CSV table of C-alpha atoms in Angstrom, one decimal:
chain,number,residue,atom,x,y,z
A,1,MET,CA,-27.6,-131.9,64.3
A,2,LYS,CA,-30.8,-131.5,62.3
A,3,THR,CA,-34.1,-133.3,63.1
A,4,ILE,CA,-36.7,-134.5,60.6
A,5,ILE,CA,-40.2,-135.3,61.9
A,6,LEU,CA,-42.5,-137.6,59.9
A,7,LYS,CA,-46.2,-138.1,60.6
A,8,LEU,CA,-47.4,-141.6,59.7
A,9,SER,CA,-50.7,-143.4,60.1
A,10,ASP,CA,-50.7,-146.6,62.2
A,11,ASP,CA,-50.7,-148.8,59.2
A,12,GLU,CA,-47.8,-146.9,57.6
A,13,TYR,CA,-45.9,-147.2,60.9
A,14,ARG,CA,-46.4,-150.9,61.2
A,15,LYS,CA,-45.4,-151.4,57.5
A,16,LEU,CA,-42.2,-149.4,58.2
A,17,GLU,CA,-41.4,-151.5,61.3
A,18,GLU,CA,-41.8,-154.8,59.3
A,19,ASP,CA,-39.5,-153.4,56.5
A,20,ALA,CA,-36.9,-152.3,59.1
A,21,ARG,CA,-36.8,-155.8,60.7
A,22,LYS,CA,-36.5,-157.5,57.3
A,23,GLU,CA,-33.5,-155.3,56.5
A,24,GLY,CA,-32.0,-156.1,59.9
A,25,PHE,CA,-32.5,-152.7,61.6
A,26,VAL,CA,-33.5,-152.5,65.2
A,27,LEU,CA,-34.4,-148.9,65.2
A,28,ILE,CA,-36.8,-147.5,62.6
A,29,SER,CA,-34.9,-144.2,62.6
A,30,ASP,CA,-31.8,-146.0,61.4
A,31,TYR,CA,-33.7,-147.6,58.7
A,32,ILE,CA,-35.2,-144.3,57.5
A,33,ARG,CA,-31.7,-142.7,57.5
A,34,HIS,CA,-30.4,-145.6,55.4
A,35,ILE,CA,-33.2,-145.2,52.9
A,36,LEU,CA,-32.8,-141.4,52.6
A,37,LEU,CA,-29.0,-141.5,52.2
A,38,SER,CA,-28.8,-144.5,49.9
A,39,ASP,CA,-27.4,-143.9,46.4
A,40,SER,CA,-30.6,-144.8,44.6
A,41,VAL,CA,-32.5,-142.1,46.4
A,42,GLN,CA,-29.8,-139.5,45.7
A,43,ASP,CA,-29.8,-140.5,42.1
A,44,ASN,CA,-33.5,-140.2,41.9
A,45,LEU,CA,-33.5,-136.8,43.5
A,46,GLN,CA,-30.9,-135.6,41.1
A,47,SER,CA,-32.9,-137.1,38.2
A,48,TYR,CA,-36.0,-135.3,39.4
A,49,GLN,CA,-34.1,-132.1,39.7
A,50,LYS,CA,-32.7,-132.4,36.2
A,51,ILE,CA,-36.2,-133.2,34.8
A,52,GLU,CA,-37.6,-130.2,36.7
A,53,ARG,CA,-35.0,-127.9,35.2
A,54,LYS,CA,-35.6,-129.1,31.7
A,55,VAL,CA,-39.3,-128.7,32.0
A,56,GLN,CA,-38.8,-125.2,33.4
A,57,ASP,CA,-36.5,-124.4,30.5
A,58,MET,CA,-39.1,-125.6,28.1
A,59,ILE,CA,-41.9,-123.6,29.8
A,60,ASN,CA,-40.1,-120.3,30.3
A,61,PRO,CA,-40.2,-119.2,26.6
A,62,PHE,CA,-44.0,-119.9,26.5
A,63,THR,CA,-44.5,-118.1,29.8
A,64,GLN,CA,-42.6,-115.1,28.4
A,65,GLN,CA,-44.7,-115.1,25.2
A,66,ILE,CA,-47.9,-115.3,27.2
A,67,ASP,CA,-46.8,-112.4,29.4
A,68,ASP,CA,-45.9,-110.4,26.2
A,69,LEU,CA,-49.3,-111.2,24.7
A,70,LYS,CA,-51.0,-110.0,27.9
A,71,ARG,CA,-49.1,-106.7,27.8
A,72,ARG,CA,-49.9,-106.2,24.1
A,73,LEU,CA,-53.6,-107.0,24.8
A,74,ALA,CA,-53.7,-104.5,27.7
A,75,ASP,CA,-52.1,-101.8,25.5
A,76,ALA,CA,-54.6,-102.5,22.7
A,77,ILE,CA,-57.6,-102.3,25.1
A,78,GLU,CA,-56.2,-99.0,26.5
A,79,ARG,CA,-55.8,-97.5,23.0
A,80,ILE,CA,-59.3,-98.6,22.0
A,81,ASP,CA,-60.8,-97.0,25.1
A,82,GLU,CA,-58.9,-93.8,24.3
A,83,MET,CA,-60.2,-93.8,20.7
A,84,GLU,CA,-63.8,-94.3,21.9
A,85,GLU,CA,-63.4,-91.3,24.2
A,86,LEU,CA,-62.1,-89.2,21.4
A,87,VAL,CA,-65.0,-90.3,19.1
A,88,LYS,CA,-67.6,-89.7,21.8
A,89,LYS,CA,-66.3,-86.3,23.0
A,90,PRO,CA,-66.8,-84.3,19.8
A,91,SER,CA,-70.2,-85.9,19.4
A,92,ILE,CA,-71.3,-84.9,22.9
A,93,GLU,CA,-69.8,-81.4,22.4
A,94,GLY,CA,-71.5,-81.0,19.1
A,95,THR,CA,-74.8,-82.1,20.5
A,96,THR,CA,-74.4,-79.7,23.4
A,97,GLU,CA,-73.5,-76.8,21.1
A,98,LYS,CA,-76.4,-77.6,18.8
A,99,LYS,CA,-78.8,-77.7,21.8
A,100,LYS,CA,-77.4,-74.4,23.1
A,101,ASP,CA,-77.9,-72.8,19.7
A,102,GLU,CA,-81.5,-74.0,19.5
A,103,GLU,CA,-82.2,-72.8,23.0
A,104,GLU,CA,-80.6,-69.4,22.2
A,105,GLN,CA,-82.7,-69.1,19.0
A,106,THR,CA,-85.9,-70.1,21.0
A,107,LYS,CA,-85.1,-67.5,23.7
A,108,LYS,CA,-84.5,-64.8,21.1
A,109,LYS,CA,-87.9,-65.3,19.5
A,110,THR,CA,-90.5,-63.0,20.9
A,111,ILE,CA,-94.3,-63.5,20.6
A,112,VAL,CA,-94.2,-61.0,17.8
A,113,ASP,CA,-91.6,-63.0,16.0
A,114,ILE,CA,-93.8,-66.1,16.4
A,115,LEU,CA,-96.9,-64.4,15.1
A,116,LYS,CA,-95.0,-63.1,12.0
A,117,GLU,CA,-93.8,-66.6,11.4
A,118,ARG,CA,-97.1,-68.4,11.9
A,119,LYS,CA,-99.4,-65.6,10.8
A,120,VAL,CA,-102.3,-66.8,13.0
A,121,LEU,CA,-102.3,-67.7,16.7
A,122,TYR,CA,-105.3,-69.4,18.5
A,123,GLU,CA,-105.7,-68.6,22.1
A,124,ASN,CA,-107.3,-72.1,22.8
A,125,GLU,CA,-104.3,-73.8,21.3
A,126,MET,CA,-101.6,-72.0,23.3
A,127,LYS,CA,-99.6,-74.1,25.7
A,128,ALA,CA,-98.4,-71.0,27.6
A,129,ARG,CA,-99.3,-70.5,31.3
A,130,ASP,CA,-101.3,-67.3,30.5
A,131,PRO,CA,-102.6,-67.3,26.9
A,132,SER,CA,-104.7,-64.2,27.7
A,133,ALA,CA,-101.6,-62.2,28.5
A,134,ILE,CA,-100.1,-63.2,25.2
A,135,ILE,CA,-103.2,-62.0,23.3
A,136,ASN,CA,-103.2,-58.7,25.2
A,137,LYS,CA,-99.5,-58.3,24.4
A,138,LEU,CA,-100.1,-58.7,20.7
A,139,ARG,CA,-103.0,-56.3,20.9
A,140,SER,CA,-100.8,-53.7,22.5
A,141,THR,CA,-98.2,-54.0,19.7
A,142,GLY,CA,-100.7,-53.0,17.1
A,143,ILE,CA,-99.4,-55.6,14.6
A,144,ALA,CA,-102.3,-58.0,15.0
A,145,ARG,CA,-106.0,-58.2,14.4
A,146,ILE,CA,-107.6,-59.8,17.5
A,147,ILE,CA,-110.9,-61.6,16.8
A,148,SER,CA,-113.1,-62.8,19.6
A,149,THR,CA,-115.0,-66.0,19.0
A,150,THR,CA,-117.1,-68.4,21.0
A,151,LYS,CA,-114.0,-70.8,21.1
A,152,GLY,CA,-111.5,-68.2,22.2
A,153,ARG,CA,-109.7,-65.2,20.7
A,154,ILE,CA,-107.6,-65.4,17.5
A,155,ALA,CA,-104.6,-63.1,16.8
A,156,ILE,CA,-104.0,-62.5,13.1
A,157,GLU,CA,-101.1,-60.5,11.6
A,158,ASN,CA,-102.5,-57.4,10.0
A,159,GLU,CA,-101.0,-57.9,6.5
A,160,PHE,CA,-102.0,-61.5,6.5
A,161,PHE,CA,-105.5,-60.7,7.5
A,162,ASP,CA,-105.9,-58.2,4.7
A,163,MET,CA,-104.6,-60.8,2.2
A,164,PHE,CA,-107.0,-63.4,3.7
A,165,ILE,CA,-110.0,-61.2,3.1
A,166,ARG,CA,-109.0,-60.6,-0.5
A,167,HIS,CA,-108.5,-64.3,-1.2
A,168,THR,CA,-111.7,-65.3,0.6
A,169,SER,CA,-113.9,-62.7,-1.2
A,170,SER,CA,-112.6,-63.9,-4.6
A,171,ILE,CA,-113.9,-67.5,-4.0
A,172,LYS,CA,-117.2,-68.1,-5.8
A,173,SER,CA,-118.0,-71.6,-4.6
A,174,LYS,CA,-120.7,-71.8,-1.9
A,175,ASP,CA,-119.5,-75.1,-0.6
A,176,VAL,CA,-117.3,-74.7,2.5
A,177,GLU,CA,-114.9,-77.6,1.7
A,178,GLU,CA,-114.5,-76.6,-1.9
A,179,ALA,CA,-114.0,-73.0,-1.0
A,180,ALA,CA,-111.4,-74.0,1.7
A,181,SER,CA,-109.6,-76.2,-0.8
A,182,GLN,CA,-108.8,-73.0,-2.9
A,183,LEU,CA,-106.9,-71.6,0.1
A,184,GLN,CA,-103.4,-72.4,1.4
A,185,GLU,CA,-102.5,-73.0,5.1
A,186,PRO,CA,-102.9,-71.2,7.4
A,187,GLU,CA,-105.7,-69.4,5.5
A,188,ARG,CA,-107.6,-72.7,5.1
A,189,LYS,CA,-107.7,-73.3,8.8
A,190,LEU,CA,-108.7,-69.7,9.6
A,191,PHE,CA,-111.5,-69.8,7.0
A,192,LYS,CA,-113.0,-73.0,8.4
A,193,THR,CA,-112.7,-71.7,12.0
A,194,LEU,CA,-114.5,-68.4,11.2
A,195,VAL,CA,-117.2,-70.1,9.2
A,196,GLY,CA,-117.7,-72.5,12.1
A,197,VAL,CA,-118.4,-69.7,14.5
A,198,GLY,CA,-120.5,-67.7,12.0
A,199,LEU,CA,-118.0,-64.9,11.4
A,200,ILE,CA,-117.8,-65.7,7.7
A,201,TYR,CA,-120.8,-66.4,5.5
A,202,TYR,CA,-121.6,-66.6,1.8
A,203,ASP,CA,-123.6,-63.7,0.4
A,204,ASN,CA,-125.8,-64.9,-2.5
A,205,GLU,CA,-126.4,-61.4,-3.8
A,206,LYS,CA,-122.7,-60.5,-4.0
A,207,ASN,CA,-121.8,-64.1,-4.9
A,208,SER,CA,-118.9,-64.1,-2.5
A,209,TRP,CA,-117.8,-64.9,1.1
A,210,ILE,CA,-118.1,-62.0,3.6
A,211,VAL,CA,-116.0,-61.6,6.7
A,212,VAL,CA,-118.2,-59.9,9.3
A,213,THR,CA,-115.7,-59.6,12.2
A,214,GLY,CA,-113.8,-56.5,12.8
A,215,LYS,CA,-110.9,-55.4,15.0
A,216,THR,CA,-111.6,-56.0,18.7
């Protein structure tokens, strides 16, 4: 025999007692058994079950479609992530390779290479730890004219310095700015620098600019 336990409030229990008496039942348990086993209850249960099955049958196709959409969306997101990784990877590798090439090129350049490229190097503008050592290194190579000024030493490539003297001596204008305008960089900057420290002056008799500094 099976037992069913119902928990009721006081009001619910009193209501159940009144209904049982009205129906002629002495025991409430007999009344409850009667209600549960009555045909109307069984019919209602069967109806509910039928409705539940129909509703479930109607929902199932939509549930399957939703599950299918979820799977497709997950696959699409995964593919997009893979594509993004593929796009990013070459870019990162390319950037890394480019950076390595630049670093290698920088490492390969010696101070002599830099002087040949720039033609003039100013000690007071060098960002190296020991600018003096660089100037001395260039002096020892014999490829540079080292000029000492009150603002620091200047290293000038020999061939460039010879060309600079020729260009400067050919200028007839006494005005510094006008004379400088007839030169190209880096000659213009060197000209103004040497004029500023008194190592270039204009000779009125010779009607030309004179470079008074020599090799140091």
